[in-house]
Amino acid sequence: METTQTAPRKTLYSAIQPSGSITLGNYIGALRNFVLLAEDYDCLFCMADLHALTVRQEPAALRRNTQSLAALYIACGIDPEKSIVYCQSHVPEHAELAWILNCFTYMGELSRMTQFKDKSAKHADNINAGLFAYPSLMAADILLYQTNLVPVGADQKQHLELARDIANRLNGLYPGLFTVPEPYISKTSARIMSLSDPTRKMSKSDAEDSYIAVLDTPDVIRRKFRRAVTDSETEIRYDPENKPGVSNLLSIIAALDGITPEEEAVKMQGLQYGALKEAASESVIAVLAPIQERYQQLMGDKEYIQNTLKAGAERAHYLALKTLRKVYKKLGLYQL
Ligand code: ATP
Ligand code: LTN
């Protein structure tokens, strides 16, 4: 008789901060890929609300953004029965392990992080210890679930490297404690740039006109693209160095078409910039329409969202507690 043995699936972990309206950059760079990854891996998708607190948040907005992000995860196609969708603050082990990891992370390492430098410059009046220790909380997120793979954008690579260093350091002292996570670099992940300054990445905590929100109406999307910064030439060419605005529009359309920006440039050759912007608007509107429809349905059923997050937190808590107990024991914390 034939026996079929299936290898255990690898664990994949990712998170998004509910720090504002989810942007087209978050969708193309993160959310969209999560759906495909969920087919091959055991996935946890987290709403990193504790991370969001490293920048001042308005309480009502933070609550609303967290609920909205949960609905968006599901509206984008993540199945919460298969993947674990949950909120970071609902699983207390994150903060507990973060403390432990803080005791094994050096000031020098944390001060080298470019996100810390960028965000300190942006929020000079609030350079708090949480912003500094952001990477050790992120390492805790990842290591709690003995994660194998972490899909990250270029902006998060340095943090993941640090998480690996911390895991290796602790494994050196206490063998077998953590799985050392690998970065998962998607072949199709594009970095989407700001519409008002295409040399900077599109970010949900910047001015509203600089980003397309996944929940923007078609009119707003058209208006934002019409105002997008391009250049004074007329030629459509993919050249991020010299033509960042036009290249960004090409990257957006290409990412949604599933081709390279260079191929997209060939398709769009001869068009005027106005027509290119219109093509970008229509592609984005078409992709977002079904997501927005599903989102509205989900937001109409708050009980479903709540129950889903409750079930997600329970599943996450079970796994997280297992790792935390092991850590406490190996480190010599007195167990009752
Ligand atoms: P904030 O502006 O609040 O710092 P953000 O918009 O940069 O947030 P994050 O919550 O830090 O978003 O990131 C969530 C995910 O989206 C990460 O995987 C990140 O790599 C990805 N991402 C964010 N912005 C972009 C972008 N412009 N292009 C592609 N991917 C992006
Ligand atoms: N810092 C991440 C969000 C995040 C994360 C994580 C990503 C928090 N915890 C764990 C991957 C794994 C960001 O994208 N800004």
mmCIF file of C-alpha atoms and ligand atoms in Angstrom:
data_model
loop_
_atom_site.group_PDB
_atom_site.id
_atom_site.type_symbol
_atom_site.label_atom_id
_atom_site.label_comp_id
_atom_site.label_asym_id
_atom_site.label_seq_id
_atom_site.Cartn_x
_atom_site.Cartn_y
_atom_site.Cartn_z
ATOM 1 C CA MET A 1 0.000 0.000 0.000
ATOM 2 C CA GLU A 2 1.249 3.423 -0.866
ATOM 3 C CA THR A 3 1.677 5.901 1.925
ATOM 4 C CA THR A 4 1.700 9.559 1.115
ATOM 5 C CA GLN A 5 3.793 11.611 3.441
ATOM 6 C CA THR A 6 3.486 15.332 3.345
ATOM 7 C CA ALA A 7 6.314 17.414 4.732
ATOM 8 C CA PRO A 8 5.162 19.883 7.393
ATOM 9 C CA ARG A 9 4.395 23.230 5.829
ATOM 10 C CA LYS A 10 6.668 26.132 6.554
ATOM 11 C CA THR A 11 5.435 29.001 8.695
ATOM 12 C CA LEU A 12 5.238 32.425 7.096
ATOM 13 C CA TYR A 13 4.674 35.596 9.094
ATOM 14 C CA SER A 14 3.867 39.138 8.116
ATOM 15 C CA ALA A 15 2.295 42.235 9.607
ATOM 16 C CA ILE A 16 1.060 45.681 8.654
ATOM 17 C CA GLN A 17 0.679 48.586 11.048
ATOM 18 C CA PRO A 18 -2.856 50.015 11.354
ATOM 19 C CA SER A 19 -1.279 53.464 11.331
ATOM 20 C CA GLY A 20 -3.411 54.996 8.569
ATOM 21 C CA SER A 21 -5.305 54.232 5.379
ATOM 22 C CA ILE A 22 -3.845 51.238 3.592
ATOM 23 C CA THR A 23 -2.221 52.409 0.369
ATOM 24 C CA LEU A 24 -1.769 51.044 -3.116
ATOM 25 C CA GLY A 25 1.900 50.552 -2.097
ATOM 26 C CA ASN A 26 0.859 48.296 0.791
ATOM 27 C CA TYR A 27 -1.471 46.415 -1.571
ATOM 28 C CA ILE A 28 1.066 45.852 -4.353
ATOM 29 C CA GLY A 29 4.053 45.367 -2.037
ATOM 30 C CA ALA A 30 2.397 43.259 0.643
ATOM 31 C CA LEU A 31 -1.318 42.370 0.752
ATOM 32 C CA ARG A 32 -1.652 41.125 -2.808
ATOM 33 C CA ASN A 33 1.213 38.667 -2.345
ATOM 34 C CA PHE A 34 -0.126 37.369 0.962
ATOM 35 C CA VAL A 35 -3.059 35.724 -0.803
ATOM 36 C CA LEU A 36 -0.788 33.685 -3.069
ATOM 37 C CA LEU A 37 1.579 32.765 -0.229
ATOM 38 C CA ALA A 38 -1.291 31.431 1.864
ATOM 39 C CA GLU A 39 -1.654 28.599 -0.656
ATOM 40 C CA ASP A 40 1.804 27.226 0.085
ATOM 41 C CA TYR A 41 2.547 28.121 3.696
ATOM 42 C CA ASP A 42 0.999 28.166 7.156
ATOM 43 C CA CYS A 43 0.525 31.897 7.435
ATOM 44 C CA LEU A 44 0.019 34.396 10.207
ATOM 45 C CA PHE A 45 -1.077 37.881 9.198
ATOM 46 C CA CYS A 46 -0.939 40.377 12.010
ATOM 47 C CA MET A 47 -2.129 43.902 12.595
ATOM 48 C CA ALA A 48 0.826 45.472 14.365
ATOM 49 C CA ASP A 49 -1.052 47.906 16.585
ATOM 50 C CA LEU A 50 1.647 47.979 19.282
ATOM 51 C CA HIS A 51 4.130 49.056 16.620
ATOM 52 C CA ALA A 52 1.725 51.781 15.518
ATOM 53 C CA LEU A 53 1.968 53.318 19.007
ATOM 54 C CA THR A 54 5.589 54.282 18.362
ATOM 55 C CA VAL A 55 4.073 57.300 16.586
ATOM 56 C CA ARG A 56 1.234 59.274 18.231
ATOM 57 C CA GLN A 57 -2.166 57.850 17.292
ATOM 58 C CA GLU A 58 -5.608 59.261 17.813
ATOM 59 C CA PRO A 59 -7.378 56.480 19.829
ATOM 60 C CA ALA A 60 -10.613 56.448 17.782
ATOM 61 C CA ALA A 61 -8.663 56.432 14.507
ATOM 62 C CA LEU A 62 -6.376 53.614 15.679
ATOM 63 C CA ARG A 63 -9.397 51.493 16.624
ATOM 64 C CA ARG A 64 -11.088 52.222 13.303
ATOM 65 C CA ASN A 65 -7.923 51.565 11.276
ATOM 66 C CA THR A 66 -7.359 48.237 13.015
ATOM 67 C CA GLN A 67 -10.884 47.043 12.286
ATOM 68 C CA SER A 68 -10.593 48.322 8.747
ATOM 69 C CA LEU A 69 -7.270 46.543 8.175
ATOM 70 C CA ALA A 70 -8.801 43.270 9.375
ATOM 71 C CA ALA A 71 -11.629 43.679 6.863
ATOM 72 C CA LEU A 72 -9.139 44.552 4.133
ATOM 73 C CA TYR A 73 -7.013 41.464 4.767
ATOM 74 C CA ILE A 74 -10.116 39.363 4.222
ATOM 75 C CA ALA A 75 -11.477 41.478 1.353
ATOM 76 C CA CYS A 76 -8.173 41.009 -0.482
ATOM 77 C CA GLY A 77 -8.734 37.267 -0.403
ATOM 78 C CA ILE A 78 -7.051 36.000 2.756
ATOM 79 C CA ASP A 79 -9.123 33.174 4.206
ATOM 80 C CA PRO A 80 -9.130 33.535 8.022
ATOM 81 C CA GLU A 81 -10.104 29.885 8.380
ATOM 82 C CA LYS A 82 -6.827 28.867 6.781
ATOM 83 C CA SER A 83 -4.453 31.667 7.766
ATOM 84 C CA ILE A 84 -4.305 33.178 11.227
ATOM 85 C CA VAL A 85 -5.467 36.800 11.052
ATOM 86 C CA TYR A 86 -5.100 38.594 14.368
ATOM 87 C CA CYS A 87 -4.203 41.723 16.244
ATOM 88 C CA GLN A 88 -0.805 42.007 17.969
ATOM 89 C CA SER A 89 -2.133 43.494 21.235
ATOM 90 C CA HIS A 90 -4.585 40.580 21.628
ATOM 91 C CA VAL A 91 -1.672 38.201 22.166
ATOM 92 C CA PRO A 92 0.250 39.370 25.259
ATOM 93 C CA GLU A 93 3.263 37.158 24.500
ATOM 94 C CA HIS A 94 4.454 39.695 21.900
ATOM 95 C CA ALA A 95 5.176 42.349 24.501
ATOM 96 C CA GLU A 96 6.584 39.766 26.905
ATOM 97 C CA LEU A 97 9.057 38.284 24.446
ATOM 98 C CA ALA A 98 9.976 41.777 23.225
ATOM 99 C CA TRP A 99 11.189 42.589 26.740
ATOM 100 C CA ILE A 100 13.379 39.495 26.822
ATOM 101 C CA LEU A 101 14.804 40.269 23.379
ATOM 102 C CA ASN A 102 15.516 43.865 24.443
ATOM 103 C CA CYS A 103 17.916 42.408 26.988
ATOM 104 C CA PHE A 104 19.839 40.719 24.153
ATOM 105 C CA THR A 105 19.814 43.587 21.653
ATOM 106 C CA TYR A 106 22.521 46.231 21.687
ATOM 107 C CA MET A 107 22.035 49.979 21.647
ATOM 108 C CA GLY A 108 24.573 50.155 18.813
ATOM 109 C CA GLU A 109 22.509 47.787 16.652
ATOM 110 C CA LEU A 110 19.297 49.695 17.208
ATOM 111 C CA SER A 111 20.866 53.076 16.542
ATOM 112 C CA ARG A 112 22.044 51.908 13.121
ATOM 113 C CA MET A 113 18.495 51.217 11.876
ATOM 114 C CA THR A 114 17.594 53.568 9.025
ATOM 115 C CA GLN A 115 13.881 53.514 9.879
ATOM 116 C CA PHE A 116 14.751 54.799 13.371
ATOM 117 C CA LYS A 117 16.837 57.581 11.873
ATOM 118 C CA ASP A 118 14.118 58.477 9.331
ATOM 119 C CA LYS A 119 11.270 58.412 11.841
ATOM 120 C CA SER A 120 13.252 60.336 14.469
ATOM 121 C CA ALA A 121 13.837 63.060 11.913
ATOM 122 C CA LYS A 122 10.136 63.042 10.968
ATOM 123 C CA HIS A 123 8.906 63.088 14.579
ATOM 124 C CA ALA A 124 11.676 65.103 16.247
ATOM 125 C CA ASP A 125 9.344 66.035 19.117
ATOM 126 C CA ASN A 126 8.639 62.399 20.000
ATOM 127 C CA ILE A 127 11.751 60.238 19.763
ATOM 128 C CA ASN A 128 10.543 57.652 22.263
ATOM 129 C CA ALA A 129 12.105 54.422 23.531
ATOM 130 C CA GLY A 130 9.435 52.403 21.692
ATOM 131 C CA LEU A 131 10.538 53.838 18.362
ATOM 132 C CA PHE A 132 14.092 52.854 19.238
ATOM 133 C CA ALA A 133 13.119 49.331 20.325
ATOM 134 C CA TYR A 134 10.697 48.829 17.372
ATOM 135 C CA PRO A 135 12.960 46.143 15.807
ATOM 136 C CA SER A 136 13.052 43.971 18.945
ATOM 137 C CA LEU A 137 9.251 43.932 19.082
ATOM 138 C CA MET A 138 9.268 42.985 15.411
ATOM 139 C CA ALA A 139 11.792 40.219 16.156
ATOM 140 C CA ALA A 140 9.467 38.992 18.927
ATOM 141 C CA ASP A 141 6.538 38.889 16.463
ATOM 142 C CA ILE A 142 8.530 36.697 14.139
ATOM 143 C CA LEU A 143 10.372 34.448 16.609
ATOM 144 C CA LEU A 144 7.295 33.674 18.742
ATOM 145 C CA TYR A 145 5.880 31.544 15.933
ATOM 146 C CA GLN A 146 9.159 29.773 15.017
ATOM 147 C CA THR A 147 8.722 31.462 11.650
ATOM 148 C CA ASN A 148 10.610 30.166 8.617
ATOM 149 C CA LEU A 149 9.789 32.916 6.146
ATOM 150 C CA VAL A 150 9.022 36.613 6.333
ATOM 151 C CA PRO A 151 7.950 38.431 3.180
ATOM 152 C CA VAL A 152 9.312 41.936 3.456
ATOM 153 C CA GLY A 153 9.709 44.968 1.322
ATOM 154 C CA ALA A 154 13.145 46.510 0.894
ATOM 155 C CA ASP A 155 12.349 48.943 3.727
ATOM 156 C CA GLN A 156 12.102 46.105 6.267
ATOM 157 C CA LYS A 157 15.153 44.052 5.262
ATOM 158 C CA GLN A 158 17.398 45.631 7.872
ATOM 159 C CA HIS A 159 14.903 44.818 10.635
ATOM 160 C CA LEU A 160 14.704 41.217 9.506
ATOM 161 C CA GLU A 161 18.496 40.956 9.469
ATOM 162 C CA LEU A 162 18.497 42.142 13.067
ATOM 163 C CA ALA A 163 15.821 39.575 13.990
ATOM 164 C CA ARG A 164 18.084 36.890 12.532
ATOM 165 C CA ASP A 165 21.081 38.207 14.497
ATOM 166 C CA ILE A 166 19.056 38.177 17.717
ATOM 167 C CA ALA A 167 17.820 34.619 17.027
ATOM 168 C CA ASN A 168 21.356 33.409 16.321
ATOM 169 C CA ARG A 169 22.690 35.147 19.421
ATOM 170 C CA LEU A 170 20.116 33.471 21.673
ATOM 171 C CA ASN A 171 20.556 30.120 19.948
ATOM 172 C CA GLY A 172 24.288 30.414 20.659
ATOM 173 C CA LEU A 173 23.544 30.821 24.356
ATOM 174 C CA TYR A 174 20.526 28.499 24.533
ATOM 175 C CA PRO A 175 20.739 25.971 21.685
ATOM 176 C CA GLY A 176 17.578 25.202 19.756
ATOM 177 C CA LEU A 177 15.556 28.098 21.093
ATOM 178 C CA PHE A 178 14.402 29.741 17.862
ATOM 179 C CA THR A 179 13.978 28.973 14.195
ATOM 180 C CA VAL A 180 16.093 31.522 12.316
ATOM 181 C CA PRO A 181 13.771 33.269 9.836
ATOM 182 C CA GLU A 182 14.641 33.805 6.188
ATOM 183 C CA PRO A 183 13.520 36.793 4.167
ATOM 184 C CA TYR A 184 11.040 35.955 1.438
ATOM 185 C CA ILE A 185 11.694 38.187 -1.506
ATOM 186 C CA SER A 186 8.902 38.110 -4.025
ATOM 187 C CA LYS A 187 9.929 38.209 -7.662
ATOM 188 C CA THR A 188 7.081 40.528 -8.489
ATOM 189 C CA SER A 189 7.298 42.918 -5.574
ATOM 190 C CA ALA A 190 7.487 46.480 -6.779
ATOM 191 C CA ARG A 191 8.292 49.510 -4.696
ATOM 192 C CA ILE A 192 5.568 52.054 -5.302
ATOM 193 C CA MET A 193 6.584 55.682 -5.014
ATOM 194 C CA SER A 194 4.754 58.761 -3.758
ATOM 195 C CA LEU A 195 2.617 60.549 -6.361
ATOM 196 C CA SER A 196 3.724 63.997 -5.182
ATOM 197 C CA ASP A 197 7.421 63.141 -4.773
ATOM 198 C CA PRO A 198 8.246 60.045 -6.841
ATOM 199 C CA THR A 199 11.734 59.817 -5.364
ATOM 200 C CA ARG A 200 10.217 58.752 -2.007
ATOM 201 C CA LYS A 201 8.190 55.636 -1.271
ATOM 202 C CA MET A 202 4.415 55.879 -1.077
ATOM 203 C CA SER A 203 3.600 55.864 2.645
ATOM 204 C CA LYS A 204 0.305 55.829 4.530
ATOM 205 C CA SER A 205 1.565 58.329 7.076
ATOM 206 C CA ASP A 206 2.298 61.032 4.475
ATOM 207 C CA ALA A 207 -0.017 63.700 3.013
ATOM 208 C CA GLU A 208 -3.207 62.353 1.456
ATOM 209 C CA ASP A 209 -2.498 63.510 -2.075
ATOM 210 C CA SER A 210 0.764 61.573 -2.130
ATOM 211 C CA TYR A 211 -0.884 58.170 -1.984
ATOM 212 C CA ILE A 212 -3.788 56.208 -3.415
ATOM 213 C CA ALA A 213 -5.703 54.522 -0.609
ATOM 214 C CA VAL A 214 -7.098 51.083 -1.347
ATOM 215 C CA LEU A 215 -10.479 52.490 -0.287
ATOM 216 C CA ASP A 216 -10.378 55.665 -2.428
ATOM 217 C CA THR A 217 -13.399 56.181 -4.705
ATOM 218 C CA PRO A 218 -12.863 56.116 -8.494
ATOM 219 C CA ASP A 219 -13.205 59.925 -8.674
ATOM 220 C CA VAL A 220 -10.553 60.457 -6.024
ATOM 221 C CA ILE A 221 -8.236 57.958 -7.724
ATOM 222 C CA ARG A 222 -8.597 59.770 -11.071
ATOM 223 C CA ARG A 223 -7.972 63.148 -9.436
ATOM 224 C CA LYS A 224 -4.866 61.954 -7.564
ATOM 225 C CA PHE A 225 -3.345 60.405 -10.692
ATOM 226 C CA ARG A 226 -4.120 63.526 -12.739
ATOM 227 C CA ARG A 227 -2.103 65.546 -10.225
ATOM 228 C CA ALA A 228 0.764 63.033 -10.022
ATOM 229 C CA VAL A 229 4.169 64.604 -10.592
ATOM 230 C CA THR A 230 5.849 63.588 -13.879
ATOM 231 C CA ASP A 231 8.463 65.580 -15.831
ATOM 232 C CA SER A 232 8.724 68.187 -18.569
ATOM 233 C CA GLU A 233 9.472 65.734 -21.386
ATOM 234 C CA THR A 234 6.894 63.853 -23.430
ATOM 235 C CA GLU A 235 8.498 60.447 -23.908
ATOM 236 C CA ILE A 236 7.190 57.391 -22.072
ATOM 237 C CA ARG A 237 10.221 55.388 -20.963
ATOM 238 C CA TYR A 238 11.034 53.291 -17.887
ATOM 239 C CA ASP A 239 13.955 55.117 -16.317
ATOM 240 C CA PRO A 240 13.485 55.458 -12.517
ATOM 241 C CA GLU A 241 16.669 57.503 -12.172
ATOM 242 C CA ASN A 242 15.806 60.252 -14.646
ATOM 243 C CA LYS A 243 12.038 59.870 -14.996
ATOM 244 C CA PRO A 244 10.825 58.757 -11.535
ATOM 245 C CA GLY A 245 7.223 59.929 -11.970
ATOM 246 C CA VAL A 246 6.580 58.271 -15.324
ATOM 247 C CA SER A 247 8.456 55.154 -14.189
ATOM 248 C CA ASN A 248 6.271 54.939 -11.084
ATOM 249 C CA LEU A 249 3.100 55.061 -13.206
ATOM 250 C CA LEU A 250 4.541 52.321 -15.417
ATOM 251 C CA SER A 251 5.460 50.231 -12.345
ATOM 252 C CA ILE A 252 1.928 50.510 -11.004
ATOM 253 C CA ILE A 253 0.234 49.469 -14.251
ATOM 254 C CA ALA A 254 2.825 46.736 -14.847
ATOM 255 C CA ALA A 255 2.413 45.286 -11.347
ATOM 256 C CA LEU A 256 -1.343 45.039 -11.894
ATOM 257 C CA ASP A 257 -0.913 43.600 -15.421
ATOM 258 C CA GLY A 258 1.639 41.070 -14.176
ATOM 259 C CA ILE A 259 4.387 42.216 -16.567
ATOM 260 C CA THR A 260 7.628 44.151 -16.126
ATOM 261 C CA PRO A 261 7.665 47.974 -16.226
ATOM 262 C CA GLU A 262 9.953 47.786 -19.276
ATOM 263 C CA GLU A 263 7.335 45.702 -21.117
ATOM 264 C CA GLU A 264 4.654 48.138 -19.982
ATOM 265 C CA ALA A 265 6.691 51.042 -21.390
ATOM 266 C CA VAL A 266 6.675 49.364 -24.806
ATOM 267 C CA LYS A 267 2.880 48.949 -24.621
ATOM 268 C CA MET A 268 2.383 52.588 -23.667
ATOM 269 C CA GLN A 269 4.849 54.089 -26.105
ATOM 270 C CA GLY A 270 3.527 57.030 -28.119
ATOM 271 C CA LEU A 271 0.821 57.925 -25.581
ATOM 272 C CA GLN A 272 0.720 61.324 -23.937
ATOM 273 C CA TYR A 273 1.286 61.592 -20.198
ATOM 274 C CA GLY A 274 -2.419 62.361 -19.700
ATOM 275 C CA ALA A 275 -3.363 59.089 -21.354
ATOM 276 C CA LEU A 276 -0.781 57.189 -19.275
ATOM 277 C CA LYS A 277 -2.299 58.623 -16.096
ATOM 278 C CA GLU A 278 -5.744 57.625 -17.304
ATOM 279 C CA ALA A 279 -4.528 54.091 -17.994
ATOM 280 C CA ALA A 280 -3.086 53.932 -14.471
ATOM 281 C CA SER A 281 -6.367 55.192 -12.964
ATOM 282 C CA GLU A 282 -8.481 52.696 -14.856
ATOM 283 C CA SER A 283 -6.205 49.729 -13.990
ATOM 284 C CA VAL A 284 -6.217 50.642 -10.326
ATOM 285 C CA ILE A 285 -9.983 51.275 -10.213
ATOM 286 C CA ALA A 286 -10.671 47.903 -11.878
ATOM 287 C CA VAL A 287 -8.457 45.999 -9.431
ATOM 288 C CA LEU A 288 -9.791 47.765 -6.348
ATOM 289 C CA ALA A 289 -13.520 47.650 -7.208
ATOM 290 C CA PRO A 290 -14.177 44.033 -6.129
ATOM 291 C CA ILE A 291 -12.017 44.487 -3.011
ATOM 292 C CA GLN A 292 -13.946 47.597 -2.019
ATOM 293 C CA GLU A 293 -17.269 45.839 -2.541
ATOM 294 C CA ARG A 294 -16.258 42.912 -0.335
ATOM 295 C CA TYR A 295 -14.819 45.357 2.214
ATOM 296 C CA GLN A 296 -18.135 47.211 2.488
ATOM 297 C CA GLN A 297 -19.988 43.943 3.061
ATOM 298 C CA LEU A 298 -17.540 42.906 5.773
ATOM 299 C CA MET A 299 -17.673 46.273 7.517
ATOM 300 C CA GLY A 300 -21.433 45.885 7.637
ATOM 301 C CA ASP A 301 -20.944 42.796 9.782
ATOM 302 C CA LYS A 302 -18.796 43.936 12.701
ATOM 303 C CA GLU A 303 -19.688 40.834 14.653
ATOM 304 C CA TYR A 304 -18.074 38.663 12.005
ATOM 305 C CA ILE A 305 -14.893 40.748 12.137
ATOM 306 C CA GLN A 306 -14.840 40.534 15.919
ATOM 307 C CA ASN A 307 -15.404 36.794 16.006
ATOM 308 C CA THR A 308 -12.768 36.256 13.349
ATOM 309 C CA LEU A 309 -10.174 38.250 15.272
ATOM 310 C CA LYS A 310 -11.079 36.472 18.471
ATOM 311 C CA ALA A 311 -10.565 33.080 16.860
ATOM 312 C CA GLY A 312 -7.310 34.304 15.268
ATOM 313 C CA ALA A 313 -5.993 35.567 18.604
ATOM 314 C CA GLU A 314 -6.773 32.238 20.271
ATOM 315 C CA ARG A 315 -4.899 30.275 17.629
ATOM 316 C CA ALA A 316 -1.941 32.689 17.747
ATOM 317 C CA HIS A 317 -1.883 32.702 21.553
ATOM 318 C CA TYR A 318 -1.660 28.908 21.676
ATOM 319 C CA LEU A 319 1.440 28.915 19.462
ATOM 320 C CA ALA A 320 3.007 31.971 21.087
ATOM 321 C CA LEU A 321 2.636 30.610 24.609
ATOM 322 C CA LYS A 322 4.466 27.442 23.629
ATOM 323 C CA THR A 323 7.526 29.438 22.534
ATOM 324 C CA LEU A 324 7.403 31.881 25.445
ATOM 325 C CA ARG A 325 7.279 29.046 28.005
ATOM 326 C CA LYS A 326 10.317 27.463 26.366
ATOM 327 C CA VAL A 327 12.175 30.791 26.462
ATOM 328 C CA TYR A 328 11.364 31.486 30.115
ATOM 329 C CA LYS A 329 12.445 27.983 31.084
ATOM 330 C CA LYS A 330 15.718 28.016 29.141
ATOM 331 C CA LEU A 331 16.642 31.462 30.461
ATOM 332 C CA GLY A 332 16.162 30.299 34.037
ATOM 333 C CA LEU A 333 13.059 32.222 35.010
ATOM 334 C CA TYR A 334 11.573 30.404 37.997
ATOM 335 C CA GLN A 335 8.598 28.334 36.834
ATOM 336 C CA LEU A 336 5.669 27.393 39.087
HETATM 337 P P1 ATP B 1 3.996 54.005 7.726
HETATM 338 O O1 ATP B 1 3.909 55.085 6.696
HETATM 339 O O2 ATP B 1 2.947 54.085 8.781
HETATM 340 O O3 ATP B 1 5.380 53.794 8.261
HETATM 341 P P2 ATP B 1 3.896 52.151 5.521
HETATM 342 O O4 ATP B 1 2.877 52.640 4.566
HETATM 343 O O5 ATP B 1 5.328 52.300 5.162
HETATM 344 O O6 ATP B 1 3.614 52.691 6.980
HETATM 345 P P3 ATP B 1 3.971 49.527 6.791
HETATM 346 O O7 ATP B 1 2.862 49.202 7.696
HETATM 347 O O8 ATP B 1 5.266 49.957 7.408
HETATM 348 O O9 ATP B 1 3.518 50.630 5.719
HETATM 349 O O10 ATP B 1 4.261 48.334 5.807
HETATM 350 C C1 ATP B 1 3.377 47.288 5.494
HETATM 351 C C2 ATP B 1 3.887 46.492 4.329
HETATM 352 O O11 ATP B 1 3.720 47.213 3.098
HETATM 353 C C3 ATP B 1 5.380 46.136 4.406
HETATM 354 O O12 ATP B 1 5.551 44.781 3.958
HETATM 355 C C4 ATP B 1 6.040 47.065 3.423
HETATM 356 O O13 ATP B 1 7.228 46.527 2.867
HETATM 357 C C5 ATP B 1 4.937 47.268 2.366
HETATM 358 N N1 ATP B 1 5.018 48.589 1.735
HETATM 359 C C6 ATP B 1 4.830 49.769 2.364
HETATM 360 N N2 ATP B 1 4.937 50.794 1.497
HETATM 361 C C7 ATP B 1 5.224 50.256 0.280
HETATM 362 C C8 ATP B 1 5.452 50.812 -1.029
HETATM 363 N N3 ATP B 1 5.410 52.109 -1.239
HETATM 364 N N4 ATP B 1 5.687 49.970 -2.057
HETATM 365 C C9 ATP B 1 5.717 48.637 -1.840
HETATM 366 N N5 ATP B 1 5.520 48.046 -0.634
HETATM 367 C C10 ATP B 1 5.266 48.835 0.426
HETATM 368 N N1 LTN B 2 7.581 46.782 10.634
HETATM 369 C C1 LTN B 2 6.744 46.167 9.630
HETATM 370 C C2 LTN B 2 5.451 45.695 10.211
HETATM 371 C C3 LTN B 2 5.745 44.509 11.016
HETATM 372 C C4 LTN B 2 6.223 43.255 10.559
HETATM 373 C C5 LTN B 2 6.359 42.435 11.709
HETATM 374 C C6 LTN B 2 6.546 42.752 9.278
HETATM 375 C C7 LTN B 2 5.609 44.406 12.378
HETATM 376 N N2 LTN B 2 5.965 43.166 12.778
HETATM 377 C C8 LTN B 2 6.831 41.126 11.606
HETATM 378 C C9 LTN B 2 7.031 41.429 9.204
HETATM 379 C C10 LTN B 2 7.149 40.664 10.345
HETATM 380 C C11 LTN B 2 6.482 47.110 8.506
HETATM 381 O O1 LTN B 2 6.154 46.655 7.486
HETATM 382 N N3 LTN B 2 6.659 48.361 8.707
#
